[in-house]
Tab-separated table of C-alpha atoms in Angstrom:
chain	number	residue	atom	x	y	z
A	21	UNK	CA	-35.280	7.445	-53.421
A	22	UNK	CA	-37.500	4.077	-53.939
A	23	UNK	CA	-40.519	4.406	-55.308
A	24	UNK	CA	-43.784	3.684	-53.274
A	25	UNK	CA	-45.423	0.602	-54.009
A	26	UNK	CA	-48.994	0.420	-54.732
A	27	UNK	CA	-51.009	-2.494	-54.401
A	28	UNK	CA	-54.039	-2.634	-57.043
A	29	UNK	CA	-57.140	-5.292	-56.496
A	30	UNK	CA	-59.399	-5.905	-58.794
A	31	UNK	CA	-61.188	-9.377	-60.677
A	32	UNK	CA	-61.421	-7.153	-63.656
A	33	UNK	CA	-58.308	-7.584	-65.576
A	34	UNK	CA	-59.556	-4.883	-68.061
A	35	UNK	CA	-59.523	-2.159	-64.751
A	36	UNK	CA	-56.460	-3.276	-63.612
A	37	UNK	CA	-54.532	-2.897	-66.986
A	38	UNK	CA	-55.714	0.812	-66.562
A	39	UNK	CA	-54.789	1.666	-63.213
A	40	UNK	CA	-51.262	-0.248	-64.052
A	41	UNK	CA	-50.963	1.468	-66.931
A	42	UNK	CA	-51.610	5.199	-64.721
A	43	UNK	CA	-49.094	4.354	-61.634
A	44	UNK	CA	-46.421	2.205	-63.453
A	45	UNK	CA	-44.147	5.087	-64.300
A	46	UNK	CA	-43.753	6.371	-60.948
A	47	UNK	CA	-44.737	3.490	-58.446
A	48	UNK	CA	-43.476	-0.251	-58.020
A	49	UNK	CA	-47.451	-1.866	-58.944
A	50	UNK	CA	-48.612	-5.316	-57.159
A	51	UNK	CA	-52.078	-6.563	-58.312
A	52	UNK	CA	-54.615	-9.234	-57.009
A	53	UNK	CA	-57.561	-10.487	-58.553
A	54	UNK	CA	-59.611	-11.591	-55.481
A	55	UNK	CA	-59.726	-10.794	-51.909
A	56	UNK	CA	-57.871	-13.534	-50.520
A	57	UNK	CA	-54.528	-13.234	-52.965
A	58	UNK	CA	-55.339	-8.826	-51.893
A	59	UNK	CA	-54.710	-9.929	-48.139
A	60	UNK	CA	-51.962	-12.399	-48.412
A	61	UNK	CA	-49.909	-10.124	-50.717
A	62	UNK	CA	-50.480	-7.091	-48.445
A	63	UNK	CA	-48.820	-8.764	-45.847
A	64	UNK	CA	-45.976	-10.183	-47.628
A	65	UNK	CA	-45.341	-6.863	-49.341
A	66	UNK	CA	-47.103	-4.743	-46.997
A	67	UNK	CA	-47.247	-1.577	-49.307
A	68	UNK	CA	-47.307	1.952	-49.302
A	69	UNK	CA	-50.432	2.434	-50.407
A	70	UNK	CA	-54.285	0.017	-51.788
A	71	UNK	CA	-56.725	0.687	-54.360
A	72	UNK	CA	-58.950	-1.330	-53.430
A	73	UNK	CA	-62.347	-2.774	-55.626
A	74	UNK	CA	-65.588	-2.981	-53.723
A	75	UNK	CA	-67.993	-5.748	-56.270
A	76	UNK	CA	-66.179	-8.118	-56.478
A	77	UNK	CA	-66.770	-12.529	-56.052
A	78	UNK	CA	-66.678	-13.985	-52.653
A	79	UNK	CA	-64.803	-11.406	-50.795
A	80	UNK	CA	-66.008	-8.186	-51.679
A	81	UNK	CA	-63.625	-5.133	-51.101
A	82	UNK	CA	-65.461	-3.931	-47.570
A	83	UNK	CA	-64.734	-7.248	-46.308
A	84	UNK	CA	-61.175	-7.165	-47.766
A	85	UNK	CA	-60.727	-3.578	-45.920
A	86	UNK	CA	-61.976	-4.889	-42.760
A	87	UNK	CA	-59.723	-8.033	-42.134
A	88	UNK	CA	-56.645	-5.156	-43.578
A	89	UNK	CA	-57.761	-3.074	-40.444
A	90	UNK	CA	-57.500	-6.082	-38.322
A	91	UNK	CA	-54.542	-7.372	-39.122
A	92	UNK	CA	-51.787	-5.397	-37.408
A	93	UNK	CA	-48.977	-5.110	-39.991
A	94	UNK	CA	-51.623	-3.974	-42.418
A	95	UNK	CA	-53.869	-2.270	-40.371
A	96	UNK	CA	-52.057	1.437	-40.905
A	97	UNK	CA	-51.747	1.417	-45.009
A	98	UNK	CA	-54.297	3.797	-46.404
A	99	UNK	CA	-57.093	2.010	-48.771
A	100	UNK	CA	-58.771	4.341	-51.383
A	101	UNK	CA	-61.519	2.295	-53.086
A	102	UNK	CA	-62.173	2.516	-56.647
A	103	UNK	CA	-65.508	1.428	-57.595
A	104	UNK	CA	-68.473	2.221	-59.829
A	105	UNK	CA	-70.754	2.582	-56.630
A	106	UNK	CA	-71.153	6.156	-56.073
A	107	UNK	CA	-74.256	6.375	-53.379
A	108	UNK	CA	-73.368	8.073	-50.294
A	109	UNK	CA	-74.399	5.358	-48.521
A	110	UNK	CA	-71.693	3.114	-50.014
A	111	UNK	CA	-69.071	5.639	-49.567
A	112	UNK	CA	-70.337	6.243	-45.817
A	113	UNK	CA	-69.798	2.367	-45.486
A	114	UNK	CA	-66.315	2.815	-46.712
A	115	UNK	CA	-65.223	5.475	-44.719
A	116	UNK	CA	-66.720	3.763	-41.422
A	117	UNK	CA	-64.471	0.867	-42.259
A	118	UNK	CA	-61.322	2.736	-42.518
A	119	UNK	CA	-60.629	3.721	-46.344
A	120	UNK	CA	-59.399	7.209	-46.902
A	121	UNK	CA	-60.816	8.072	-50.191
A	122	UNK	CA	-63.072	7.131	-52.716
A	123	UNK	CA	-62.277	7.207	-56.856
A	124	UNK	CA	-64.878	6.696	-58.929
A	125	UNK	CA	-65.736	4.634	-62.190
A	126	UNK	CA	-64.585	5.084	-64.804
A	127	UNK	CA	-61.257	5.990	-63.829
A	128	UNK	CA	-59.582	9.441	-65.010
A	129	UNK	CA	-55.741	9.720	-64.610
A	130	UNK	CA	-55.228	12.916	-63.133
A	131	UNK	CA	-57.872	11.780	-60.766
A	132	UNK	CA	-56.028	8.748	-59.835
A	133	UNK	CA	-52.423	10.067	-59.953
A	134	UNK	CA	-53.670	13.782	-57.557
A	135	UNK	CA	-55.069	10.897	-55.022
A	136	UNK	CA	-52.608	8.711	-54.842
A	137	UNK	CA	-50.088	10.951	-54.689
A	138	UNK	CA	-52.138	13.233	-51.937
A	139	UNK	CA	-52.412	9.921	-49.782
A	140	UNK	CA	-48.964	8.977	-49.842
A	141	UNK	CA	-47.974	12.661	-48.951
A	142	UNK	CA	-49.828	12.248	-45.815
A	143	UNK	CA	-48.660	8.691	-44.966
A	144	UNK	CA	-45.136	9.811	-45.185
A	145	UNK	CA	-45.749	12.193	-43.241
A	146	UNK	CA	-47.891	10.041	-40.635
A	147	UNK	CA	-44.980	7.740	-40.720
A	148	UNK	CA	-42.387	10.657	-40.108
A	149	UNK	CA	-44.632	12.313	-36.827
A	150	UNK	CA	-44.843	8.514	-35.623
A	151	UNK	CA	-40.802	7.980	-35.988
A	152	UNK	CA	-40.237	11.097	-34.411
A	153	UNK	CA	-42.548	10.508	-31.305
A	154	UNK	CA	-41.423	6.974	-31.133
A	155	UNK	CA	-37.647	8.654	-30.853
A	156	UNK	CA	-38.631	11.379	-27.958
A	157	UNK	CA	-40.362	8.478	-26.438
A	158	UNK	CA	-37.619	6.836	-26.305
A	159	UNK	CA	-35.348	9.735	-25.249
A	160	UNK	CA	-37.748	9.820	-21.905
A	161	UNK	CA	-37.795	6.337	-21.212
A	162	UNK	CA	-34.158	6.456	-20.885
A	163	UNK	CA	-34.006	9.709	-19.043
A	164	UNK	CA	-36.526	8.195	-16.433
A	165	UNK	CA	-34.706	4.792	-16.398
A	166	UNK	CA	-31.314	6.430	-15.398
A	167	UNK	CA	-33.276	8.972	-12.305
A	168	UNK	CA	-34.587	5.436	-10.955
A	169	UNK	CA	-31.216	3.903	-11.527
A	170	UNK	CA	-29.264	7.180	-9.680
A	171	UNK	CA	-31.949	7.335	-6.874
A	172	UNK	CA	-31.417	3.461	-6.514
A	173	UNK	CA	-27.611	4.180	-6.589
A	174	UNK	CA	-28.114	7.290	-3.954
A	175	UNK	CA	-29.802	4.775	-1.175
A	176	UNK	CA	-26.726	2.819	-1.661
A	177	UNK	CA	-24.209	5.208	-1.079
A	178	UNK	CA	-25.834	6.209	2.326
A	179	UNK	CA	-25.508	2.409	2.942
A	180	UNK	CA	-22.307	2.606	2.519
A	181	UNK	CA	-22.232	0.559	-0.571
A	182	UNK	CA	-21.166	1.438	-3.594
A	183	UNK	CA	-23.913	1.746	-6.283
A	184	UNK	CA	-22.356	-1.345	-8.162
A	185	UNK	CA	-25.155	-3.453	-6.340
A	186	UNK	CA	-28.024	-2.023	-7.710
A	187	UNK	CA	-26.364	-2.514	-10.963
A	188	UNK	CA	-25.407	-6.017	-10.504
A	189	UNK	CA	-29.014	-7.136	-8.602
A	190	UNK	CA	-31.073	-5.407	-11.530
A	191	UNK	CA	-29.180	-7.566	-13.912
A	192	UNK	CA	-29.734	-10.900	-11.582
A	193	UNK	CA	-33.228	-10.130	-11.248
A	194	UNK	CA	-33.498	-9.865	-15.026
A	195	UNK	CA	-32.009	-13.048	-15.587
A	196	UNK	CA	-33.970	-15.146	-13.521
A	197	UNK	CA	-37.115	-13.224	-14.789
A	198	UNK	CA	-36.225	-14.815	-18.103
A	199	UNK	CA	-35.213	-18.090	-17.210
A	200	UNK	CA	-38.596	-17.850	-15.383
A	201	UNK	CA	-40.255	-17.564	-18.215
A	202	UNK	CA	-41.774	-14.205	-17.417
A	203	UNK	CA	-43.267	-12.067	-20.686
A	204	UNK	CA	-40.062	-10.061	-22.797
A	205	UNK	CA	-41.685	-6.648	-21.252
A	206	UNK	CA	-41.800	-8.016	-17.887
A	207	UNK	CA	-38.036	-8.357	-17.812
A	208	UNK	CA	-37.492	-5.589	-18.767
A	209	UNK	CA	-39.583	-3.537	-16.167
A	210	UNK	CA	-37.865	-5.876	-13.392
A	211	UNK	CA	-34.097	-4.557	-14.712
A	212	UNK	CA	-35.529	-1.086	-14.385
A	213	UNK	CA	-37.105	-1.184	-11.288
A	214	UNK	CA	-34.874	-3.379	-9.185
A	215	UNK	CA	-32.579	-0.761	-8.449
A	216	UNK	CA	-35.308	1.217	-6.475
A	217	UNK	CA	-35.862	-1.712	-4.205
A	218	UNK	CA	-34.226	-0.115	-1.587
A	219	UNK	CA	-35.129	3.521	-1.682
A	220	UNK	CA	-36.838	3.621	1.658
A	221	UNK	CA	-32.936	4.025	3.135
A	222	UNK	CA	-32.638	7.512	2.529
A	223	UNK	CA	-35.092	7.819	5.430
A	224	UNK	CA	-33.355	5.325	7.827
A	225	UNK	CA	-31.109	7.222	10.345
A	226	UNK	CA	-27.199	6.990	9.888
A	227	UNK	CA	-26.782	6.076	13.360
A	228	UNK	CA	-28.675	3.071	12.386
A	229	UNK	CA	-27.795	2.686	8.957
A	230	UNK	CA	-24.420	2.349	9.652
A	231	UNK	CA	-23.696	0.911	13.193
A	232	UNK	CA	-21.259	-1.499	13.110
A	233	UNK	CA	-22.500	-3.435	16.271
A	234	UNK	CA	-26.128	-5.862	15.894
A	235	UNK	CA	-29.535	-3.824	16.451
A	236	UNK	CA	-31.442	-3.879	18.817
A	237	UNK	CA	-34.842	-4.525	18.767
A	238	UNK	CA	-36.047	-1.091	18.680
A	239	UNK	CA	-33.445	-0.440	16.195
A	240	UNK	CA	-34.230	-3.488	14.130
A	241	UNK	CA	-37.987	-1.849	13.982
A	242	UNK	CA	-36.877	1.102	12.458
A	243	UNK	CA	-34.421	-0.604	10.197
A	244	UNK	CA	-37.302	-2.948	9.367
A	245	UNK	CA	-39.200	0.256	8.515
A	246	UNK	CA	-37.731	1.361	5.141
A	247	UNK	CA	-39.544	-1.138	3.037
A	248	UNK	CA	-42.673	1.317	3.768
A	249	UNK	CA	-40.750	4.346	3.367
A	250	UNK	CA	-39.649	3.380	-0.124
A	251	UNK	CA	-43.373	2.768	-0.982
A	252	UNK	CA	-44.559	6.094	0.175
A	253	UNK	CA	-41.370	7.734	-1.253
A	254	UNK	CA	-42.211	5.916	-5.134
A	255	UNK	CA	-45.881	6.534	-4.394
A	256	UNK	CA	-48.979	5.545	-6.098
A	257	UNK	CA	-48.923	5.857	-9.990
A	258	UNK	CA	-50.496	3.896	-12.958
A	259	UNK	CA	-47.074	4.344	-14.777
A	260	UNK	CA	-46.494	0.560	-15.009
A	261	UNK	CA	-42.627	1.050	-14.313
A	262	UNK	CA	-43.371	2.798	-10.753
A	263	UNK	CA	-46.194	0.702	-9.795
A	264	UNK	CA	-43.880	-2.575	-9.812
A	265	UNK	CA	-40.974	-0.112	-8.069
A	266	UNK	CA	-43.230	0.465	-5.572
A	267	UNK	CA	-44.163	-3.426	-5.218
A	268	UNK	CA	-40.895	-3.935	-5.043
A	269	UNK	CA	-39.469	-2.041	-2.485
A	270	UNK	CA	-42.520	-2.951	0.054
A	271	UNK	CA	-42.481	-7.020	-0.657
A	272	UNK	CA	-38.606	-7.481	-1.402
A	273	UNK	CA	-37.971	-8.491	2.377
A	274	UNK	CA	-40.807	-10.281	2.265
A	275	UNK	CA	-40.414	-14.375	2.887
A	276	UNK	CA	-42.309	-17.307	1.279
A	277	UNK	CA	-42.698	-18.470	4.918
A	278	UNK	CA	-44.382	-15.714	6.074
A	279	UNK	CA	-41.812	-14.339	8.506
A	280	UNK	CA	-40.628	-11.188	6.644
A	281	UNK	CA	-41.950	-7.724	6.912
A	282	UNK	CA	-43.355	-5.399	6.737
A	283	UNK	CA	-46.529	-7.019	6.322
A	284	UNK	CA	-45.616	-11.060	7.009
A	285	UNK	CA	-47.218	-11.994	3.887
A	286	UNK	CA	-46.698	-15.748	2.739
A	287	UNK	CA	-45.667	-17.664	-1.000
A	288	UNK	CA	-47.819	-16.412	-3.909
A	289	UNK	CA	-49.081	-13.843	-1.761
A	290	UNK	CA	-46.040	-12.042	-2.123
A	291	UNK	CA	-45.727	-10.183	-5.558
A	292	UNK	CA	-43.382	-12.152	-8.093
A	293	UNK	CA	-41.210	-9.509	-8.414
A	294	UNK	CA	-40.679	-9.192	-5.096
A	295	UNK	CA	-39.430	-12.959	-5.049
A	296	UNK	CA	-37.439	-12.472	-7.679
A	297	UNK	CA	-35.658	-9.079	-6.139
A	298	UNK	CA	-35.267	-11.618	-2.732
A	299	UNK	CA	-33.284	-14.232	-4.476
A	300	UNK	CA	-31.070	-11.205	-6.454
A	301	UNK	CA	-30.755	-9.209	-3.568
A	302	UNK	CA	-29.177	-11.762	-1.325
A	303	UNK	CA	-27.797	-13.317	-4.532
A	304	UNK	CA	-25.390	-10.050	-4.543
A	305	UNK	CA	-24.760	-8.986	-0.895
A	306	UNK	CA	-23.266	-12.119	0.137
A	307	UNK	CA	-21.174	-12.652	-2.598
A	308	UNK	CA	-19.630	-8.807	-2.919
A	309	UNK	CA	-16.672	-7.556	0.213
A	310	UNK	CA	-17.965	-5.267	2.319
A	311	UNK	CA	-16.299	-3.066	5.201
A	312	UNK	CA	-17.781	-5.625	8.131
A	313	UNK	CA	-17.958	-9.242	6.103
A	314	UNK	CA	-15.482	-10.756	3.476
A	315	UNK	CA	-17.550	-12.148	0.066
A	316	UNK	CA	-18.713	-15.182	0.376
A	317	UNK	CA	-18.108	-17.929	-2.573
A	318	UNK	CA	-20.780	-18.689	-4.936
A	319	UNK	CA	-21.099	-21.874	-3.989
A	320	UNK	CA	-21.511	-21.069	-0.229
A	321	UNK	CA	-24.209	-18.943	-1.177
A	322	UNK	CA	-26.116	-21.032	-3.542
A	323	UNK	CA	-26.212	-23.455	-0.689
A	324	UNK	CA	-27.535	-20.887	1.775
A	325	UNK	CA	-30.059	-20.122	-1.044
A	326	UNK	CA	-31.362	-23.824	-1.737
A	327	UNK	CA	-31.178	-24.281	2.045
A	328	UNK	CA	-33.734	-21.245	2.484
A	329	UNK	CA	-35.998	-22.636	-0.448
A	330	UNK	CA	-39.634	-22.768	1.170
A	331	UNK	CA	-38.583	-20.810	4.258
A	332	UNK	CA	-37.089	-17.398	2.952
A	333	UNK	CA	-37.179	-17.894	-0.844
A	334	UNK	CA	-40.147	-19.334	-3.379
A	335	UNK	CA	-39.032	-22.942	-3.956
A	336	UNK	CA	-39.484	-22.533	-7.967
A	337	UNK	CA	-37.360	-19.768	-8.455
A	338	UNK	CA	-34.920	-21.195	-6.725
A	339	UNK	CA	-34.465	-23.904	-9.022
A	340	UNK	CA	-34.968	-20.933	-11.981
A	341	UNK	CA	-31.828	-19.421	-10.260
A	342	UNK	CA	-29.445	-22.515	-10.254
A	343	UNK	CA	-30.010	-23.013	-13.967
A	344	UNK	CA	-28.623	-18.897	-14.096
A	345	UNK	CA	-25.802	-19.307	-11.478
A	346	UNK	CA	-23.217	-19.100	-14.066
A	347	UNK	CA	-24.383	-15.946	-16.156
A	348	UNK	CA	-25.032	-14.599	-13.287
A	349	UNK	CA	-21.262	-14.879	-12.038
A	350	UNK	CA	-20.234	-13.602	-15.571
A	351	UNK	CA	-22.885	-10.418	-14.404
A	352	UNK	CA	-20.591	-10.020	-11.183
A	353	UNK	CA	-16.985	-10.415	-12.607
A	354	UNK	CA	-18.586	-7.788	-15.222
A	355	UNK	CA	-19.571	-5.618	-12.468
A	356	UNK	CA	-16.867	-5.993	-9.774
A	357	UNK	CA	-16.090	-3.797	-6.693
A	358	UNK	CA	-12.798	-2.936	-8.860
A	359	UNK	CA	-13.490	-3.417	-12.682
């Protein structure tokens, strides 16, 4: 097992001998003689554990703790001051700025080894809880990722498709997220929302669903209507993954023109995700076989798309998508009907 590392601050060379001479059997020992040399080196070595002075020049150890609390890769290493101050007041001071224990001046050994070794104890064990909630945090992202993904999949298969679209769209929708320029997290939330986009089927009526002639216009109403069912079926939640779902599957038919539905809303006014899910969505269905239309070729449909920039589709992302066109087809051969 590697031994902790301890990192030792003090402008008193005569203190620091001591403490080095304490912890160098059983911990790897880092000193610095001034605040500024104490930060730097706790973020290039970023160790288990800081004694930290209080008095000394310039930067004194509270301000030293401070800016270690601030900083986010230092921010969670415990700091045990050792000082000759000994008022409550001081130690109050400390305590309020994030240090977990106090050792007094002049410095016993037991003393120093029982808190050192008490601290690190508890950090291990701090770090342990944290890995293991990080992992069953993980373990439910993933569970709730693949029920969107299978609900996604289930309005699919009632439109007669087969499930490979919602696969293939959340993967398009991704990509031109990226090439967008859209944060890391966004992306992600886009690939794991997308394939709810068209939830609101489950509550269209076969007869519609899957007539093989055109609709008629009270037909095309209801048909029209599943972009509201899938809102009300997602809901309202602060859960950042089903708020965009549900943005998603009320805006996706939604055109920069402002002839869409359900509510005829126009260019920025339509959420970006929604956009985005516009130019994946139709991206997809005309280039995959279904039972009533043969695919179309890529470049038929990139044309359709470009000639539908500023009418159906947000002129930017358009030009986002060409510069993806060619993962994307490496997405669909991936992803075929028969792969």
């Amino acid at each position: 097992m590697d031994k902790a590392t301890i990192l030792v601050v003090d402008d008193t060379p005569e203190n620091i001998d001591i403490l080095v001479g304490i912890l160098a059997p059983n911990y790897k020992v880092k000193v610095a003689i001034d605040g500024p040399k104490a930060l730097a080196l706790a973020v290039k070595t970023l160790p288990d554990i800081i004694l930290l002075d209080v008095m000394m020049p310039g930067m004194n150890g509270y301000e030293v703790c401070k800016r270690l609390k601030l900083e986010p890769l230092t921010s969670h290493i415990p700091v045990i001051f050792v000082t000759a101050l000994s008022d409550v007041a001081d130690e109050t001071q400390g305590f309020e700025l994030g240090a977990v224990d106090y050792i007094t001046k002049p410095v016993s050994a037991p003393v120093v080894k029982a808190r050192v070794k008490t601290h690190l104890a508890l950090y291990d064990q701090k770090r342990l809880l944290e890995q293991e909630v990080k992992a069953r945090t993980k373990e439910l992202e993933e569970t709730r990722f693949e029920i969107i993904r299978r609900l996604g999949r289930a309005a699919e298969y009632k439109d007669n498709e087969t499930g490979l679209h919602v696969v293939r769209m959340s993967h398009y929708a991704r990509l031109l997220a990226i090439e967008s320029g859209l944060p890391a997290q966004y992306c992600e939330l886009i690939y794991n929302a997308a394939p709810m986009h068209d939830i609101g089927k489950i509550g269209t009526p076969d007869s519609i669903l899957k007539k093989p002639d055109k609709l008629n216009e009270e037909e095309w109403q209801e048909m029209q209507r599943h972009a509201e069912i899938g809102a009300e079926i997602i809901g309202e939640h602060s859960d950042p993954l089903l708020e965009m779902a549900r943005r998603i599957a009320i805006s996706h038919h939604e055109k920069w023109d402002g002839t869409g539905y359900p509510h005829g809303l126009a260019g920025t006014d339509i959420p970006i995700e929604g956009r985005i899910i516009a130019i994946a969505d139709v991206f997809d269905a005309l280039t995959s076989i279904r039972p009533y239309k043969k695919a179309w070729s890529v470049e038929e449909t990139v044309t359709l798309i470009e000639n539908e920039s500023g009418k159906h589709f947000d002129p930017e992302l358009v030009e986002h998508f060409k510069q993806v066109v060619d993962e994307a087809i490496k997405i669909r051969d991936s992803y075929g009907e028969n792969t």
